[in-house]
Short mmCIF file of N, CA and C in Angstrom, two decimals:
data_model
loop_
_atom_site.label_atom_id
_atom_site.label_comp_id
_atom_site.label_asym_id
_atom_site.label_seq_id
_atom_site.Cartn_x
_atom_site.Cartn_y
_atom_site.Cartn_z
N UNK A 1 0.85 -1.19 0.00
CA UNK A 1 0.00 0.00 0.00
C UNK A 1 0.89 1.24 0.00
N UNK A 2 0.59 2.16 -0.85
CA UNK A 2 1.32 3.42 -0.97
C UNK A 2 0.97 4.37 0.16
N UNK A 3 1.90 5.24 0.49
CA UNK A 3 1.65 6.26 1.52
C UNK A 3 0.52 7.20 1.09
N UNK A 4 0.30 7.31 -0.21
CA UNK A 4 -0.75 8.19 -0.73
C UNK A 4 -2.12 7.53 -0.75
N UNK A 5 -2.15 6.22 -0.63
CA UNK A 5 -3.42 5.50 -0.67
C UNK A 5 -4.19 5.72 0.62
N UNK A 6 -5.51 5.83 0.52
CA UNK A 6 -6.30 5.94 1.75
C UNK A 6 -6.17 4.67 2.58
N UNK A 7 -6.12 4.85 3.88
CA UNK A 7 -6.03 3.73 4.79
C UNK A 7 -7.43 3.17 5.03
N UNK A 8 -7.55 1.87 4.95
CA UNK A 8 -8.86 1.26 5.16
C UNK A 8 -8.95 0.56 6.51
N UNK A 9 -7.84 0.46 7.23
CA UNK A 9 -7.86 -0.18 8.54
C UNK A 9 -7.88 0.87 9.64
N UNK A 10 -8.37 0.45 10.79
CA UNK A 10 -8.43 1.36 11.93
C UNK A 10 -7.08 1.42 12.61
N UNK A 11 -6.87 2.53 13.26
CA UNK A 11 -5.62 2.79 13.97
C UNK A 11 -5.77 2.36 15.42
N UNK A 12 -4.69 1.83 16.03
CA UNK A 12 -4.75 1.52 17.46
C UNK A 12 -5.11 2.78 18.25
N UNK A 13 -5.81 2.61 19.36
CA UNK A 13 -6.32 3.73 20.14
C UNK A 13 -5.23 4.71 20.54
N UNK A 14 -4.09 4.22 21.00
CA UNK A 14 -3.00 5.11 21.42
C UNK A 14 -2.50 5.99 20.29
N UNK A 15 -2.37 5.39 19.11
CA UNK A 15 -1.92 6.16 17.94
C UNK A 15 -2.98 7.16 17.51
N UNK A 16 -4.23 6.77 17.60
CA UNK A 16 -5.32 7.68 17.24
C UNK A 16 -5.35 8.87 18.19
N UNK A 17 -5.15 8.61 19.47
CA UNK A 17 -5.10 9.70 20.45
C UNK A 17 -3.92 10.61 20.15
N UNK A 18 -2.76 10.02 19.83
CA UNK A 18 -1.57 10.82 19.49
C UNK A 18 -1.84 11.68 18.26
N UNK A 19 -2.53 11.12 17.27
CA UNK A 19 -2.84 11.87 16.04
C UNK A 19 -3.79 13.03 16.33
N UNK A 20 -4.83 12.77 17.08
CA UNK A 20 -5.80 13.81 17.39
C UNK A 20 -5.17 14.89 18.29
N UNK A 21 -4.36 14.46 19.25
CA UNK A 21 -3.69 15.43 20.13
C UNK A 21 -2.74 16.33 19.34
N UNK A 22 -1.98 15.73 18.43
CA UNK A 22 -1.08 16.54 17.60
C UNK A 22 -1.87 17.49 16.72
N UNK A 23 -2.98 17.01 16.19
CA UNK A 23 -3.83 17.89 15.38
C UNK A 23 -4.32 19.08 16.19
N UNK A 24 -4.72 18.83 17.43
CA UNK A 24 -5.19 19.92 18.29
C UNK A 24 -4.06 20.89 18.62
N UNK A 25 -2.87 20.36 18.88
CA UNK A 25 -1.71 21.22 19.17
C UNK A 25 -1.40 22.10 17.97
N UNK A 26 -1.38 21.51 16.79
CA UNK A 26 -1.11 22.29 15.57
C UNK A 26 -2.16 23.36 15.33
N UNK A 27 -3.42 23.00 15.46
CA UNK A 27 -4.48 23.98 15.23
C UNK A 27 -4.40 25.12 16.24
N UNK A 28 -4.12 24.80 17.49
CA UNK A 28 -3.99 25.83 18.53
C UNK A 28 -2.80 26.75 18.23
N UNK A 29 -1.68 26.16 17.85
CA UNK A 29 -0.51 26.98 17.50
C UNK A 29 -0.82 27.86 16.29
N UNK A 30 -1.54 27.31 15.33
CA UNK A 30 -1.91 28.09 14.15
C UNK A 30 -2.76 29.29 14.50
N UNK A 31 -3.70 29.11 15.41
CA UNK A 31 -4.52 30.23 15.86
C UNK A 31 -3.63 31.27 16.56
N UNK A 32 -2.64 30.80 17.32
CA UNK A 32 -1.69 31.72 17.96
C UNK A 32 -0.93 32.56 16.95
N UNK A 33 -0.59 31.95 15.80
CA UNK A 33 0.08 32.70 14.73
C UNK A 33 -0.77 33.88 14.26
N UNK A 34 -2.06 33.67 14.24
CA UNK A 34 -2.96 34.67 13.68
C UNK A 34 -3.44 35.69 14.71
N UNK A 35 -3.19 35.42 15.99
CA UNK A 35 -3.75 36.28 17.05
C UNK A 35 -2.69 36.71 18.05
N UNK A 36 -2.82 36.28 19.26
CA UNK A 36 -2.06 36.80 20.40
C UNK A 36 -0.55 36.58 20.33
N UNK A 37 -0.09 35.56 19.64
CA UNK A 37 1.35 35.27 19.61
C UNK A 37 2.01 35.69 18.30
N UNK A 38 1.35 36.48 17.55
CA UNK A 38 1.84 36.87 16.22
C UNK A 38 3.22 37.52 16.28
N UNK A 39 3.42 38.45 17.21
CA UNK A 39 4.72 39.12 17.32
C UNK A 39 5.83 38.14 17.71
N UNK A 40 5.51 37.22 18.62
CA UNK A 40 6.53 36.25 19.03
C UNK A 40 6.92 35.33 17.87
N UNK A 41 5.95 34.93 17.08
CA UNK A 41 6.26 34.10 15.91
C UNK A 41 7.07 34.90 14.88
N UNK A 42 6.78 36.18 14.72
CA UNK A 42 7.55 37.00 13.78
C UNK A 42 9.02 37.08 14.20
N UNK A 43 9.26 37.08 15.50
CA UNK A 43 10.64 37.16 15.99
C UNK A 43 11.45 35.93 15.60
N UNK A 44 10.79 34.84 15.30
CA UNK A 44 11.49 33.61 14.94
C UNK A 44 11.84 33.53 13.46
N UNK A 45 11.22 34.34 12.64
CA UNK A 45 11.46 34.24 11.20
C UNK A 45 12.84 34.81 10.89
N UNK A 46 13.73 33.98 10.34
CA UNK A 46 15.08 34.48 10.00
C UNK A 46 15.03 35.58 8.96
N UNK A 47 15.99 36.48 9.02
CA UNK A 47 16.05 37.61 8.10
C UNK A 47 16.25 37.17 6.64
N UNK A 48 16.83 35.99 6.43
CA UNK A 48 17.10 35.54 5.07
C UNK A 48 15.86 34.99 4.35
N UNK A 49 14.77 34.81 5.07
CA UNK A 49 13.54 34.34 4.42
C UNK A 49 13.07 35.42 3.45
N UNK A 50 12.80 35.05 2.20
CA UNK A 50 12.53 36.06 1.17
C UNK A 50 11.13 36.67 1.17
N UNK A 51 10.39 36.49 2.23
CA UNK A 51 9.05 37.07 2.33
C UNK A 51 8.97 37.89 3.60
N UNK A 52 8.00 38.76 3.69
CA UNK A 52 7.80 39.54 4.90
C UNK A 52 7.48 38.64 6.08
N UNK A 53 7.97 39.04 7.24
CA UNK A 53 7.78 38.22 8.44
C UNK A 53 6.31 38.02 8.77
N UNK A 54 5.51 39.06 8.62
CA UNK A 54 4.09 38.92 8.93
C UNK A 54 3.43 37.94 7.97
N UNK A 55 3.78 38.00 6.69
CA UNK A 55 3.23 37.06 5.72
C UNK A 55 3.60 35.63 6.09
N UNK A 56 4.86 35.40 6.45
CA UNK A 56 5.32 34.06 6.81
C UNK A 56 4.56 33.54 8.02
N UNK A 57 4.37 34.39 9.02
CA UNK A 57 3.66 33.98 10.23
C UNK A 57 2.20 33.66 9.92
N UNK A 58 1.55 34.52 9.15
CA UNK A 58 0.15 34.27 8.80
C UNK A 58 0.00 33.02 7.93
N UNK A 59 0.88 32.86 6.96
CA UNK A 59 0.81 31.68 6.08
C UNK A 59 1.09 30.40 6.86
N UNK A 60 2.13 30.42 7.69
CA UNK A 60 2.44 29.20 8.44
C UNK A 60 1.35 28.90 9.46
N UNK A 61 0.72 29.93 9.99
CA UNK A 61 -0.42 29.71 10.89
C UNK A 61 -1.57 29.03 10.16
N UNK A 62 -1.86 29.50 8.97
CA UNK A 62 -2.90 28.86 8.17
C UNK A 62 -2.57 27.42 7.84
N UNK A 63 -1.30 27.17 7.51
CA UNK A 63 -0.87 25.80 7.22
C UNK A 63 -1.01 24.93 8.47
N UNK A 64 -0.63 25.46 9.62
CA UNK A 64 -0.76 24.67 10.86
C UNK A 64 -2.22 24.33 11.16
N UNK A 65 -3.09 25.28 10.99
CA UNK A 65 -4.52 25.01 11.21
C UNK A 65 -5.00 23.94 10.24
N UNK A 66 -4.64 24.07 8.99
CA UNK A 66 -5.07 23.09 7.98
C UNK A 66 -4.50 21.70 8.28
N UNK A 67 -3.23 21.63 8.65
CA UNK A 67 -2.63 20.33 8.96
C UNK A 67 -3.24 19.72 10.21
N UNK A 68 -3.48 20.55 11.22
CA UNK A 68 -4.12 20.06 12.44
C UNK A 68 -5.51 19.51 12.14
N UNK A 69 -6.26 20.25 11.35
CA UNK A 69 -7.60 19.80 10.98
C UNK A 69 -7.54 18.51 10.17
N UNK A 70 -6.57 18.42 9.28
CA UNK A 70 -6.44 17.21 8.45
C UNK A 70 -6.09 15.99 9.31
N UNK A 71 -5.21 16.16 10.28
CA UNK A 71 -4.88 15.04 11.16
C UNK A 71 -6.13 14.52 11.88
N UNK A 72 -6.97 15.44 12.28
CA UNK A 72 -8.16 15.07 13.05
C UNK A 72 -9.27 14.55 12.13
N UNK A 73 -9.52 15.25 11.05
CA UNK A 73 -10.72 14.98 10.23
C UNK A 73 -10.51 14.00 9.09
N UNK A 74 -9.27 13.68 8.76
CA UNK A 74 -9.01 12.80 7.62
C UNK A 74 -8.22 11.56 8.04
N UNK A 75 -8.76 10.75 8.93
CA UNK A 75 -8.00 9.59 9.41
C UNK A 75 -7.63 8.60 8.30
N UNK A 76 -8.40 8.54 7.24
CA UNK A 76 -8.06 7.64 6.13
C UNK A 76 -6.78 8.07 5.42
N UNK A 77 -6.44 9.35 5.55
CA UNK A 77 -5.23 9.87 4.89
C UNK A 77 -4.13 10.19 5.91
N UNK A 78 -4.22 9.54 7.06
CA UNK A 78 -3.29 9.87 8.16
C UNK A 78 -1.82 9.64 7.80
N UNK A 79 -1.54 8.65 6.96
CA UNK A 79 -0.14 8.39 6.62
C UNK A 79 0.47 9.57 5.86
N UNK A 80 -0.17 9.99 4.79
CA UNK A 80 0.39 11.09 4.00
C UNK A 80 0.36 12.39 4.79
N UNK A 81 -0.73 12.64 5.54
CA UNK A 81 -0.81 13.88 6.31
C UNK A 81 0.28 13.91 7.38
N UNK A 82 0.52 12.78 8.03
CA UNK A 82 1.54 12.76 9.08
C UNK A 82 2.93 13.03 8.52
N UNK A 83 3.21 12.54 7.33
CA UNK A 83 4.51 12.81 6.71
C UNK A 83 4.62 14.28 6.28
N UNK A 84 3.53 14.86 5.85
CA UNK A 84 3.54 16.30 5.53
C UNK A 84 3.76 17.11 6.80
N UNK A 85 3.13 16.72 7.90
CA UNK A 85 3.34 17.41 9.18
C UNK A 85 4.80 17.27 9.60
N UNK A 86 5.37 16.09 9.47
CA UNK A 86 6.78 15.89 9.83
C UNK A 86 7.68 16.81 8.98
N UNK A 87 7.39 16.89 7.69
CA UNK A 87 8.17 17.78 6.81
C UNK A 87 7.99 19.24 7.22
N UNK A 88 6.79 19.61 7.62
CA UNK A 88 6.54 20.97 8.09
C UNK A 88 7.41 21.28 9.31
N UNK A 89 7.49 20.34 10.25
CA UNK A 89 8.32 20.55 11.44
C UNK A 89 9.79 20.71 11.07
N UNK A 90 10.23 19.98 10.07
CA UNK A 90 11.62 20.14 9.59
C UNK A 90 11.78 21.51 8.93
N UNK A 91 10.80 21.93 8.16
CA UNK A 91 10.88 23.21 7.44
C UNK A 91 10.93 24.41 8.38
N UNK A 92 10.26 24.34 9.51
CA UNK A 92 10.26 25.49 10.43
C UNK A 92 11.41 25.45 11.43
N UNK A 93 12.18 24.38 11.44
CA UNK A 93 13.29 24.26 12.39
C UNK A 93 14.31 25.41 12.28
N UNK A 94 14.61 25.93 11.09
CA UNK A 94 15.54 27.07 11.03
C UNK A 94 15.07 28.27 11.88
N UNK A 95 13.77 28.44 12.04
CA UNK A 95 13.28 29.51 12.91
C UNK A 95 13.67 29.29 14.35
N UNK A 96 13.65 28.04 14.79
CA UNK A 96 14.07 27.73 16.16
C UNK A 96 15.57 27.96 16.33
N UNK A 97 16.33 27.57 15.30
CA UNK A 97 17.78 27.81 15.34
C UNK A 97 18.05 29.31 15.37
N UNK A 98 17.33 30.06 14.55
CA UNK A 98 17.47 31.52 14.51
C UNK A 98 17.22 32.13 15.89
N UNK A 99 16.17 31.66 16.55
CA UNK A 99 15.86 32.19 17.88
C UNK A 99 17.02 31.92 18.84
N UNK A 100 17.62 30.76 18.76
CA UNK A 100 18.75 30.42 19.64
C UNK A 100 19.99 31.25 19.29
N UNK A 101 20.36 31.26 18.03
CA UNK A 101 21.59 31.94 17.60
C UNK A 101 21.53 33.44 17.85
N UNK A 102 20.35 34.03 17.65
CA UNK A 102 20.19 35.48 17.81
C UNK A 102 19.75 35.88 19.22
N UNK A 103 19.63 34.90 20.12
CA UNK A 103 19.27 35.17 21.53
C UNK A 103 17.94 35.91 21.65
N UNK A 104 16.94 35.43 20.91
CA UNK A 104 15.64 36.10 20.88
C UNK A 104 14.73 35.51 21.95
N UNK A 105 14.22 36.37 22.80
CA UNK A 105 13.26 35.96 23.83
C UNK A 105 11.87 35.90 23.23
N UNK A 106 11.26 34.73 23.31
CA UNK A 106 9.88 34.54 22.85
C UNK A 106 9.37 33.24 23.43
N UNK A 107 8.09 33.18 23.70
CA UNK A 107 7.44 31.97 24.20
C UNK A 107 8.01 31.52 25.55
N UNK A 108 8.49 32.44 26.35
CA UNK A 108 9.06 32.08 27.63
C UNK A 108 10.48 31.54 27.54
N UNK A 109 11.03 31.52 26.36
CA UNK A 109 12.41 31.06 26.18
C UNK A 109 13.33 32.27 26.30
N UNK A 110 13.67 32.58 27.53
CA UNK A 110 14.40 33.81 27.81
C UNK A 110 15.85 33.59 28.20
N UNK A 111 16.36 32.38 28.02
CA UNK A 111 17.78 32.10 28.23
C UNK A 111 18.28 31.23 27.09
N UNK A 112 19.57 31.27 26.85
CA UNK A 112 20.13 30.42 25.81
C UNK A 112 19.92 28.94 26.13
N UNK A 113 19.99 28.58 27.41
CA UNK A 113 19.77 27.19 27.80
C UNK A 113 18.36 26.72 27.42
N UNK A 114 17.36 27.55 27.68
CA UNK A 114 15.99 27.19 27.33
C UNK A 114 15.83 27.09 25.82
N UNK A 115 16.44 28.03 25.10
CA UNK A 115 16.33 28.00 23.64
C UNK A 115 17.06 26.78 23.06
N UNK A 116 18.20 26.42 23.64
CA UNK A 116 18.93 25.25 23.19
C UNK A 116 18.15 23.97 23.48
N UNK A 117 17.57 23.90 24.66
CA UNK A 117 16.78 22.72 25.03
C UNK A 117 15.62 22.54 24.05
N UNK A 118 15.01 23.62 23.65
CA UNK A 118 13.89 23.54 22.71
C UNK A 118 14.31 22.91 21.39
N UNK A 119 15.53 23.15 20.96
CA UNK A 119 16.00 22.58 19.70
C UNK A 119 15.93 21.06 19.71
N UNK A 120 16.15 20.47 20.88
CA UNK A 120 16.14 19.01 20.97
C UNK A 120 14.72 18.43 20.96
N UNK A 121 13.72 19.28 21.10
CA UNK A 121 12.35 18.81 21.05
C UNK A 121 11.78 18.77 19.63
N UNK A 122 12.43 19.44 18.69
CA UNK A 122 11.93 19.41 17.32
C UNK A 122 11.96 18.00 16.73
N UNK A 123 13.03 17.23 16.93
CA UNK A 123 12.99 15.85 16.44
C UNK A 123 11.88 15.02 17.10
N UNK A 124 11.55 15.33 18.35
CA UNK A 124 10.45 14.65 19.02
C UNK A 124 9.14 14.93 18.29
N UNK A 125 8.94 16.20 17.87
CA UNK A 125 7.74 16.54 17.12
C UNK A 125 7.69 15.79 15.79
N UNK A 126 8.82 15.67 15.13
CA UNK A 126 8.88 14.95 13.85
C UNK A 126 8.49 13.49 14.08
N UNK A 127 9.06 12.87 15.11
CA UNK A 127 8.73 11.48 15.41
C UNK A 127 7.27 11.31 15.82
N UNK A 128 6.75 12.27 16.59
CA UNK A 128 5.34 12.24 16.99
C UNK A 128 4.45 12.26 15.74
N UNK A 129 4.80 13.13 14.80
CA UNK A 129 4.00 13.23 13.58
C UNK A 129 4.01 11.91 12.82
N UNK A 130 5.17 11.31 12.67
CA UNK A 130 5.26 10.04 11.93
C UNK A 130 4.50 8.94 12.66
N UNK A 131 4.69 8.86 13.97
CA UNK A 131 4.00 7.83 14.75
C UNK A 131 2.49 8.02 14.71
N UNK A 132 2.04 9.26 14.68
CA UNK A 132 0.61 9.55 14.68
C UNK A 132 -0.08 9.06 13.40
N UNK A 133 0.69 8.87 12.36
CA UNK A 133 0.09 8.43 11.11
C UNK A 133 0.26 6.96 10.82
N UNK A 134 0.91 6.25 11.71
CA UNK A 134 1.17 4.83 11.47
C UNK A 134 0.32 3.96 12.38
N UNK A 135 0.47 2.69 12.21
CA UNK A 135 -0.21 1.73 13.06
C UNK A 135 -1.47 1.20 12.43
N UNK A 136 -1.59 -0.07 12.41
CA UNK A 136 -2.78 -0.75 11.90
C UNK A 136 -3.31 -1.62 13.04
N UNK A 137 -4.56 -1.47 13.34
CA UNK A 137 -5.17 -2.27 14.39
C UNK A 137 -5.52 -3.65 13.84
N UNK A 138 -5.13 -4.65 14.56
CA UNK A 138 -5.45 -6.03 14.19
C UNK A 138 -6.69 -6.47 14.94
N UNK A 139 -7.78 -6.60 14.24
CA UNK A 139 -9.04 -7.00 14.89
C UNK A 139 -9.18 -8.50 14.96
#
């Protein structure tokens, strides 16, 4: 079965919970991009990104909401959606590095140690995304 093919089997409960939880986290973060945390997200956008910081924050917020909704609402496509989410987490990682290298305070990360520690959680998010899209329940 291809990663692009719809899944016809049910997912184990733990994986389904992980998928729905990740979807909710993404959607919540996406709303933050568009509202109260907009300035903090703009601080993470590296200067070399060829688009305006506000555009990047708004666009990535929209993508996060869409990906979160897809994880929750499209369980038959969980494999492909989870890999897209994993790729998204890899794509935004330079923003986390930028925050660390430039000593930018945002999201309560007000020391280099906190910002460095956060870098090690990005691979966890990638693995969470992949795990959330896998698993076949054996009935």
